[in-house]
mmCIF file of N, CA and C in Angstrom:
data_model
loop_
_atom_site.group_PDB
_atom_site.id
_atom_site.type_symbol
_atom_site.label_atom_id
_atom_site.label_comp_id
_atom_site.label_asym_id
_atom_site.label_seq_id
_atom_site.Cartn_x
_atom_site.Cartn_y
_atom_site.Cartn_z
ATOM 1 N N GLN A 1 108.882 92.525 66.962
ATOM 2 C CA GLN A 1 109.780 93.589 67.272
ATOM 3 C C GLN A 1 108.969 94.481 68.211
ATOM 4 N N VAL A 2 109.618 94.890 69.288
ATOM 5 C CA VAL A 2 109.135 95.789 70.259
ATOM 6 C C VAL A 2 109.783 97.124 70.123
ATOM 7 N N GLN A 3 109.053 98.196 70.116
ATOM 8 C CA GLN A 3 109.646 99.541 70.099
ATOM 9 C C GLN A 3 109.398 100.132 71.475
ATOM 10 N N LEU A 4 110.458 100.733 71.998
ATOM 11 C CA LEU A 4 110.453 101.419 73.265
ATOM 12 C C LEU A 4 110.857 102.790 73.174
ATOM 13 N N VAL A 5 110.035 103.688 73.626
ATOM 14 C CA VAL A 5 110.316 105.198 73.549
ATOM 15 C C VAL A 5 110.363 105.753 74.860
ATOM 16 N N GLU A 6 111.460 106.216 75.281
ATOM 17 C CA GLU A 6 111.706 106.770 76.562
ATOM 18 C C GLU A 6 111.628 108.289 76.562
ATOM 19 N N SER A 7 111.271 108.851 77.709
ATOM 20 C CA SER A 7 111.209 110.323 77.785
ATOM 21 C C SER A 7 111.324 110.655 79.242
ATOM 22 N N GLY A 8 111.592 111.990 79.476
ATOM 23 C CA GLY A 8 111.564 112.418 80.920
ATOM 24 C C GLY A 8 112.941 112.812 81.484
ATOM 25 N N GLY A 9 113.989 112.459 80.824
ATOM 26 C CA GLY A 9 115.285 112.772 81.328
ATOM 27 C C GLY A 9 115.554 114.241 81.316
ATOM 28 N N GLY A 10 116.662 114.606 81.928
ATOM 29 C CA GLY A 10 116.996 116.061 81.917
ATOM 30 C C GLY A 10 118.134 116.382 82.889
ATOM 31 N N LEU A 11 118.325 117.699 83.063
ATOM 32 C CA LEU A 11 119.329 118.172 83.972
ATOM 33 C C LEU A 11 118.590 118.789 85.206
ATOM 34 N N VAL A 12 118.932 118.204 86.406
ATOM 35 C CA VAL A 12 118.294 118.703 87.634
ATOM 36 C C VAL A 12 119.378 118.898 88.659
ATOM 37 N N GLN A 13 118.999 119.493 89.783
ATOM 38 C CA GLN A 13 119.822 119.671 90.907
ATOM 39 C C GLN A 13 119.694 118.631 91.975
ATOM 40 N N THR A 14 120.641 118.370 92.820
ATOM 41 C CA THR A 14 120.472 117.519 93.894
ATOM 42 C C THR A 14 119.335 117.771 94.743
ATOM 43 N N GLY A 15 118.556 116.693 95.025
ATOM 44 C CA GLY A 15 117.333 116.794 95.769
ATOM 45 C C GLY A 15 116.058 116.910 94.918
ATOM 46 N N ASP A 16 116.215 117.104 93.641
ATOM 47 C CA ASP A 16 115.111 117.345 92.739
ATOM 48 C C ASP A 16 114.465 115.921 92.364
ATOM 49 N N SER A 17 113.399 116.048 91.611
ATOM 50 C CA SER A 17 112.701 114.833 91.139
ATOM 51 C C SER A 17 112.599 114.871 89.685
ATOM 52 N N LEU A 18 112.506 113.653 89.095
ATOM 53 C CA LEU A 18 112.206 113.467 87.662
ATOM 54 C C LEU A 18 111.325 112.230 87.559
ATOM 55 N N ARG A 19 110.494 112.248 86.486
ATOM 56 C CA ARG A 19 109.722 111.026 86.219
ATOM 57 C C ARG A 19 110.086 110.616 84.767
ATOM 58 N N LEU A 20 110.572 109.383 84.607
ATOM 59 C CA LEU A 20 110.885 108.780 83.346
ATOM 60 C C LEU A 20 109.698 107.983 82.820
ATOM 61 N N SER A 21 109.484 108.038 81.581
ATOM 62 C CA SER A 21 108.383 107.227 80.949
ATOM 63 C C SER A 21 108.907 106.359 79.920
ATOM 64 N N CYS A 22 108.365 105.268 79.630
ATOM 65 C CA CYS A 22 108.722 104.375 78.508
ATOM 66 C C CYS A 22 107.489 103.662 77.983
ATOM 67 N N ALA A 23 107.224 104.014 76.722
ATOM 68 C CA ALA A 23 106.068 103.445 76.027
ATOM 69 C C ALA A 23 106.449 102.340 75.134
ATOM 70 N N ALA A 24 105.795 101.211 75.308
ATOM 71 C CA ALA A 24 106.123 100.079 74.406
ATOM 72 C C ALA A 24 105.100 99.809 73.381
ATOM 73 N N SER A 25 105.546 99.517 72.202
ATOM 74 C CA SER A 25 104.566 99.203 71.092
ATOM 75 C C SER A 25 105.122 98.057 70.187
ATOM 76 N N GLY A 26 104.240 97.458 69.427
ATOM 77 C CA GLY A 26 104.693 96.391 68.565
ATOM 78 C C GLY A 26 103.705 95.226 68.508
ATOM 79 N N ARG A 27 103.920 94.415 67.541
ATOM 80 C CA ARG A 27 103.059 93.299 67.320
ATOM 81 C C ARG A 27 103.267 92.228 68.288
ATOM 82 N N ASN A 28 102.343 91.480 68.650
ATOM 83 C CA ASN A 28 102.522 90.313 69.665
ATOM 84 C C ASN A 28 103.166 90.707 70.880
ATOM 85 N N LEU A 29 102.809 91.832 71.379
ATOM 86 C CA LEU A 29 103.411 92.468 72.620
ATOM 87 C C LEU A 29 102.986 91.704 73.784
ATOM 88 N N ALA A 30 103.781 90.699 74.210
ATOM 89 C CA ALA A 30 103.446 89.918 75.416
ATOM 90 C C ALA A 30 104.648 90.098 76.404
ATOM 91 N N MET A 31 104.437 90.998 77.313
ATOM 92 C CA MET A 31 105.505 91.368 78.210
ATOM 93 C C MET A 31 105.417 90.568 79.571
ATOM 94 N N TYR A 32 106.530 90.067 79.982
ATOM 95 C CA TYR A 32 106.606 89.417 81.296
ATOM 96 C C TYR A 32 106.975 90.478 82.377
ATOM 97 N N ALA A 33 107.892 91.378 82.033
ATOM 98 C CA ALA A 33 108.355 92.373 82.892
ATOM 99 C C ALA A 33 108.989 93.499 82.084
ATOM 100 N N MET A 34 108.974 94.704 82.735
ATOM 101 C CA MET A 34 109.660 95.823 82.224
ATOM 102 C C MET A 34 110.602 96.400 83.295
ATOM 103 N N ALA A 35 111.666 96.973 82.850
ATOM 104 C CA ALA A 35 112.692 97.394 83.768
ATOM 105 C C ALA A 35 113.339 98.675 83.369
ATOM 106 N N TRP A 36 113.924 99.350 84.297
ATOM 107 C CA TRP A 36 114.873 100.464 84.099
ATOM 108 C C TRP A 36 116.267 100.071 84.465
ATOM 109 N N PHE A 37 117.126 100.279 83.569
ATOM 110 C CA PHE A 37 118.600 100.158 83.829
ATOM 111 C C PHE A 37 119.246 101.469 83.651
ATOM 112 N N ARG A 38 120.473 101.594 84.119
ATOM 113 C CA ARG A 38 121.252 102.790 83.917
ATOM 114 C C ARG A 38 122.698 102.478 83.711
ATOM 115 N N GLN A 39 123.298 103.392 82.951
ATOM 116 C CA GLN A 39 124.798 103.257 82.711
ATOM 117 C C GLN A 39 125.432 104.606 82.898
ATOM 118 N N ALA A 40 126.304 104.709 83.872
ATOM 119 C CA ALA A 40 127.061 105.921 84.044
ATOM 120 C C ALA A 40 128.378 105.854 83.363
ATOM 121 N N PRO A 41 129.061 106.881 83.007
ATOM 122 C CA PRO A 41 130.238 106.892 82.251
ATOM 123 C C PRO A 41 131.288 106.002 82.862
ATOM 124 N N GLY A 42 131.905 105.065 82.034
ATOM 125 C CA GLY A 42 132.965 104.192 82.668
ATOM 126 C C GLY A 42 132.412 103.057 83.533
ATOM 127 N N LYS A 43 131.155 102.879 83.633
ATOM 128 C CA LYS A 43 130.608 101.826 84.455
ATOM 129 C C LYS A 43 129.729 100.908 83.682
ATOM 130 N N GLU A 44 129.500 99.637 84.316
ATOM 131 C CA GLU A 44 128.631 98.689 83.657
ATOM 132 C C GLU A 44 127.230 99.080 83.808
ATOM 133 N N ARG A 45 126.426 98.699 82.821
ATOM 134 C CA ARG A 45 124.962 98.900 82.960
ATOM 135 C C ARG A 45 124.456 98.119 84.136
ATOM 136 N N GLU A 46 123.542 98.760 84.902
ATOM 137 C CA GLU A 46 123.064 98.105 86.142
ATOM 138 C C GLU A 46 121.509 98.223 86.108
ATOM 139 N N LEU A 47 120.843 97.165 86.734
ATOM 140 C CA LEU A 47 119.498 97.222 86.898
ATOM 141 C C LEU A 47 119.035 98.110 88.044
ATOM 142 N N VAL A 48 118.192 99.001 87.820
ATOM 143 C CA VAL A 48 117.750 99.946 88.848
ATOM 144 C C VAL A 48 116.427 99.463 89.538
ATOM 145 N N SER A 49 115.507 99.072 88.630
ATOM 146 C CA SER A 49 114.142 98.646 89.124
ATOM 147 C C SER A 49 113.442 97.904 88.043
ATOM 148 N N SER A 50 112.553 96.988 88.523
ATOM 149 C CA SER A 50 111.752 96.241 87.563
ATOM 150 C C SER A 50 110.347 96.008 88.033
ATOM 151 N N ILE A 51 109.435 95.684 87.123
ATOM 152 C CA ILE A 51 108.055 95.398 87.503
ATOM 153 C C ILE A 51 107.495 94.334 86.696
ATOM 154 N N ARG A 52 106.852 93.414 87.314
ATOM 155 C CA ARG A 52 106.213 92.325 86.586
ATOM 156 C C ARG A 52 104.922 92.860 85.888
ATOM 157 N N TRP A 53 104.756 92.538 84.636
ATOM 158 C CA TRP A 53 103.639 93.183 83.943
ATOM 159 C C TRP A 53 102.307 92.617 84.577
ATOM 160 N N SER A 54 102.302 91.329 84.828
ATOM 161 C CA SER A 54 101.125 90.699 85.452
ATOM 162 C C SER A 54 101.295 90.673 86.953
ATOM 163 N N GLY A 55 100.471 91.318 87.734
ATOM 164 C CA GLY A 55 100.616 91.378 89.203
ATOM 165 C C GLY A 55 101.319 92.565 89.691
ATOM 166 N N GLY A 56 102.232 93.090 88.953
ATOM 167 C CA GLY A 56 102.813 94.362 89.287
ATOM 168 C C GLY A 56 103.885 94.250 90.445
ATOM 169 N N SER A 57 104.438 93.022 90.743
ATOM 170 C CA SER A 57 105.407 92.945 91.791
ATOM 171 C C SER A 57 106.716 93.717 91.342
ATOM 172 N N THR A 58 107.346 94.313 92.272
ATOM 173 C CA THR A 58 108.532 95.200 91.964
ATOM 174 C C THR A 58 109.774 94.783 92.560
ATOM 175 N N TYR A 59 110.891 95.259 91.927
ATOM 176 C CA TYR A 59 112.209 95.006 92.460
ATOM 177 C C TYR A 59 112.942 96.427 92.481
ATOM 178 N N TYR A 60 113.732 96.684 93.508
ATOM 179 C CA TYR A 60 114.558 97.924 93.491
ATOM 180 C C TYR A 60 115.952 97.498 93.837
ATOM 181 N N ASP A 61 116.893 98.131 93.199
ATOM 182 C CA ASP A 61 118.317 98.031 93.623
ATOM 183 C C ASP A 61 118.450 98.813 94.949
ATOM 184 N N ASN A 62 119.400 98.496 95.702
ATOM 185 C CA ASN A 62 119.487 99.221 96.969
ATOM 186 C C ASN A 62 119.665 100.751 96.827
ATOM 187 N N SER A 63 120.302 101.179 95.752
ATOM 188 C CA SER A 63 120.524 102.524 95.511
ATOM 189 C C SER A 63 119.217 103.298 95.189
ATOM 190 N N ALA A 64 118.142 102.525 94.810
ATOM 191 C CA ALA A 64 116.911 103.209 94.398
ATOM 192 C C ALA A 64 115.855 102.987 95.530
ATOM 193 N N LYS A 65 116.120 102.128 96.508
ATOM 194 C CA LYS A 65 115.064 101.888 97.529
ATOM 195 C C LYS A 65 114.785 103.166 98.332
ATOM 196 N N GLY A 66 113.504 103.517 98.502
ATOM 197 C CA GLY A 66 113.079 104.558 99.244
ATOM 198 C C GLY A 66 113.066 105.939 98.510
ATOM 199 N N ARG A 67 113.626 105.905 97.303
ATOM 200 C CA ARG A 67 113.622 107.213 96.574
ATOM 201 C C ARG A 67 113.031 107.081 95.244
ATOM 202 N N PHE A 68 113.119 105.829 94.660
ATOM 203 C CA PHE A 68 112.483 105.629 93.280
ATOM 204 C C PHE A 68 111.250 104.797 93.362
ATOM 205 N N THR A 69 110.270 105.009 92.494
ATOM 206 C CA THR A 69 109.080 104.292 92.482
ATOM 207 C C THR A 69 108.750 103.856 91.052
ATOM 208 N N ILE A 70 108.667 102.600 90.733
ATOM 209 C CA ILE A 70 108.374 102.086 89.372
ATOM 210 C C ILE A 70 106.797 101.817 89.341
ATOM 211 N N SER A 71 106.222 102.094 88.310
ATOM 212 C CA SER A 71 104.830 101.765 88.106
ATOM 213 C C SER A 71 104.538 101.485 86.638
ATOM 214 N N ARG A 72 103.341 101.032 86.430
ATOM 215 C CA ARG A 72 103.022 100.724 84.981
ATOM 216 C C ARG A 72 101.520 101.062 84.719
ATOM 217 N N ASP A 73 101.306 101.385 83.473
ATOM 218 C CA ASP A 73 99.923 101.567 82.998
ATOM 219 C C ASP A 73 99.700 100.555 81.906
ATOM 220 N N ILE A 74 98.910 99.540 82.217
ATOM 221 C CA ILE A 74 98.720 98.377 81.315
ATOM 222 C C ILE A 74 98.028 98.875 80.000
ATOM 223 N N ARG A 75 97.064 99.719 80.211
ATOM 224 C CA ARG A 75 96.319 100.180 78.974
ATOM 225 C C ARG A 75 97.177 100.896 77.974
ATOM 226 N N LYS A 76 98.129 101.598 78.493
ATOM 227 C CA LYS A 76 99.091 102.386 77.650
ATOM 228 C C LYS A 76 100.360 101.668 77.359
ATOM 229 N N ASN A 77 100.531 100.539 77.903
ATOM 230 C CA ASN A 77 101.798 99.724 77.658
ATOM 231 C C ASN A 77 103.034 100.651 78.053
ATOM 232 N N THR A 78 102.879 101.290 79.237
ATOM 233 C CA THR A 78 103.893 102.299 79.582
ATOM 234 C C THR A 78 104.362 102.014 80.996
ATOM 235 N N VAL A 79 105.634 102.120 81.230
ATOM 236 C CA VAL A 79 106.255 101.990 82.545
ATOM 237 C C VAL A 79 106.892 103.384 82.934
ATOM 238 N N TYR A 80 106.784 103.661 84.225
ATOM 239 C CA TYR A 80 107.295 104.903 84.739
ATOM 240 C C TYR A 80 108.255 104.727 85.876
ATOM 241 N N LEU A 81 109.192 105.652 85.977
ATOM 242 C CA LEU A 81 110.182 105.627 87.094
ATOM 243 C C LEU A 81 110.093 106.997 87.689
ATOM 244 N N GLN A 82 109.509 107.089 88.890
ATOM 245 C CA GLN A 82 109.478 108.320 89.599
ATOM 246 C C GLN A 82 110.708 108.407 90.472
ATOM 247 N N MET A 83 111.627 109.320 90.258
ATOM 248 C CA MET A 83 112.865 109.433 90.962
ATOM 249 C C MET A 83 112.860 110.755 91.808
ATOM 250 N N ASN A 84 112.948 110.547 93.109
ATOM 251 C CA ASN A 84 112.956 111.643 94.051
ATOM 252 C C ASN A 84 114.268 111.658 94.750
ATOM 253 N N SER A 85 114.524 112.811 95.351
ATOM 254 C CA SER A 85 115.785 113.021 96.163
ATOM 255 C C SER A 85 117.031 112.690 95.265
ATOM 256 N N LEU A 86 117.051 113.132 94.128
ATOM 257 C CA LEU A 86 118.146 112.701 93.200
ATOM 258 C C LEU A 86 119.525 113.197 93.712
ATOM 259 N N LYS A 87 120.461 112.372 93.423
ATOM 260 C CA LYS A 87 121.910 112.581 93.939
ATOM 261 C C LYS A 87 122.744 112.593 92.617
ATOM 262 N N PRO A 88 123.874 113.311 92.684
ATOM 263 C CA PRO A 88 124.793 113.246 91.593
ATOM 264 C C PRO A 88 125.205 111.827 91.198
ATOM 265 N N GLU A 89 125.230 110.889 92.073
ATOM 266 C CA GLU A 89 125.619 109.585 91.647
ATOM 267 C C GLU A 89 124.439 108.885 90.833
ATOM 268 N N ASP A 90 123.359 109.571 90.711
ATOM 269 C CA ASP A 90 122.256 109.014 89.883
ATOM 270 C C ASP A 90 122.494 109.430 88.446
ATOM 271 N N THR A 91 123.391 110.279 88.163
ATOM 272 C CA THR A 91 123.744 110.638 86.752
ATOM 273 C C THR A 91 124.037 109.443 85.909
ATOM 274 N N ALA A 92 123.392 109.310 84.849
ATOM 275 C CA ALA A 92 123.551 108.243 83.959
ATOM 276 C C ALA A 92 122.646 108.244 82.803
ATOM 277 N N VAL A 93 122.794 107.388 81.807
ATOM 278 C CA VAL A 93 121.850 107.211 80.789
ATOM 279 C C VAL A 93 120.902 106.108 81.198
ATOM 280 N N TYR A 94 119.610 106.358 81.258
ATOM 281 C CA TYR A 94 118.619 105.414 81.756
ATOM 282 C C TYR A 94 117.976 104.747 80.516
ATOM 283 N N TYR A 95 117.926 103.417 80.638
ATOM 284 C CA TYR A 95 117.321 102.582 79.535
ATOM 285 C C TYR A 95 116.188 101.835 80.070
ATOM 286 N N CYS A 96 115.146 101.826 79.266
ATOM 287 C CA CYS A 96 113.990 100.947 79.490
ATOM 288 C C CYS A 96 114.211 99.650 78.711
ATOM 289 N N ALA A 97 113.697 98.476 79.377
ATOM 290 C CA ALA A 97 113.868 97.290 78.713
ATOM 291 C C ALA A 97 112.659 96.353 79.033
ATOM 292 N N VAL A 98 112.527 95.438 78.102
ATOM 293 C CA VAL A 98 111.357 94.474 78.260
ATOM 294 C C VAL A 98 111.898 93.130 78.265
ATOM 295 N N GLN A 99 111.395 92.302 79.181
ATOM 296 C CA GLN A 99 111.485 90.809 79.170
ATOM 297 C C GLN A 99 110.190 90.301 78.662
ATOM 298 N N ARG A 100 110.205 89.634 77.520
ATOM 299 C CA ARG A 100 109.021 89.053 76.956
ATOM 300 C C ARG A 100 108.611 87.795 77.661
ATOM 301 N N VAL A 101 107.325 87.500 77.575
ATOM 302 C CA VAL A 101 106.838 86.202 78.010
ATOM 303 C C VAL A 101 107.637 85.051 77.379
ATOM 304 N N GLY A 102 108.188 84.103 78.253
ATOM 305 C CA GLY A 102 108.875 82.997 77.720
ATOM 306 C C GLY A 102 110.363 83.283 77.566
ATOM 307 N N ALA A 103 110.852 84.513 77.588
ATOM 308 C CA ALA A 103 112.256 84.816 77.587
ATOM 309 C C ALA A 103 112.877 84.721 78.940
ATOM 310 N N ASP A 104 114.275 84.564 78.942
ATOM 311 C CA ASP A 104 114.939 84.507 80.266
ATOM 312 C C ASP A 104 115.790 85.742 80.500
ATOM 313 N N ARG A 105 115.586 86.722 79.637
ATOM 314 C CA ARG A 105 116.365 87.990 79.884
ATOM 315 C C ARG A 105 115.706 89.194 79.227
ATOM 316 N N TYR A 106 116.171 90.314 79.487
ATOM 317 C CA TYR A 106 115.601 91.514 78.857
ATOM 318 C C TYR A 106 116.222 91.644 77.464
ATOM 319 N N GLY A 107 115.329 91.540 76.476
ATOM 320 C CA GLY A 107 115.805 91.449 75.109
ATOM 321 C C GLY A 107 115.563 92.687 74.236
ATOM 322 N N ASP A 108 114.642 93.557 74.664
ATOM 323 C CA ASP A 108 114.310 94.716 73.921
ATOM 324 C C ASP A 108 114.636 95.950 74.677
ATOM 325 N N TRP A 109 115.285 96.859 74.063
ATOM 326 C CA TRP A 109 115.793 98.059 74.808
ATOM 327 C C TRP A 109 115.490 99.350 74.080
ATOM 328 N N GLY A 110 115.267 100.354 74.914
ATOM 329 C CA GLY A 110 115.022 101.668 74.342
ATOM 330 C C GLY A 110 116.336 102.394 74.042
ATOM 331 N N GLN A 111 116.174 103.591 73.523
ATOM 332 C CA GLN A 111 117.440 104.335 73.103
ATOM 333 C C GLN A 111 118.198 104.955 74.277
ATOM 334 N N GLY A 112 117.521 105.116 75.406
ATOM 335 C CA GLY A 112 118.215 105.746 76.546
ATOM 336 C C GLY A 112 117.760 107.166 76.670
ATOM 337 N N THR A 113 117.725 107.667 77.872
ATOM 338 C CA THR A 113 117.458 109.034 78.133
ATOM 339 C C THR A 113 118.421 109.471 79.261
ATOM 340 N N GLN A 114 119.086 110.682 79.016
ATOM 341 C CA GLN A 114 120.159 111.109 79.899
ATOM 342 C C GLN A 114 119.524 111.807 81.187
ATOM 343 N N VAL A 115 119.985 111.398 82.280
ATOM 344 C CA VAL A 115 119.642 112.099 83.546
ATOM 345 C C VAL A 115 120.963 112.606 84.096
ATOM 346 N N THR A 116 120.994 113.893 84.377
ATOM 347 C CA THR A 116 122.199 114.603 84.935
ATOM 348 C C THR A 116 121.785 115.304 86.201
ATOM 349 N N VAL A 117 122.427 114.926 87.346
ATOM 350 C CA VAL A 117 122.135 115.648 88.619
ATOM 351 C C VAL A 117 123.279 116.401 89.031
ATOM 352 N N SER A 118 123.098 117.692 89.064
ATOM 353 C CA SER A 118 124.232 118.599 89.476
ATOM 354 C C SER A 118 124.280 118.705 90.972
ATOM 355 N N SER A 119 125.517 118.967 91.494
ATOM 356 C CA SER A 119 125.577 119.137 92.955
ATOM 357 C C SER A 119 125.558 120.561 93.381
#
């Protein structure tokens, strides 16, 4: 069982920045990748960004490219999402997720943190 604790959400204005954090803990914690997803009201959950735990290669959705930066601290088992130049369309609940080594999908999820960007 993997526990994921997210923090860093909040209410900001257009153009502001936020940094989300997600700390993972649990026994036999062998992570292949961590990711940030988001879900806006009435919309499907979507992948925003991901990072391979070994090597650190990253992926960004087009909506995040150039504005968001994902990073990880291996010693702390923590992933971050630095979000700059926030827009109202970034408003959503942001979820952290883990793909374990040997798994073909993200199977462990955090509780979510609300990000609201006012215009």
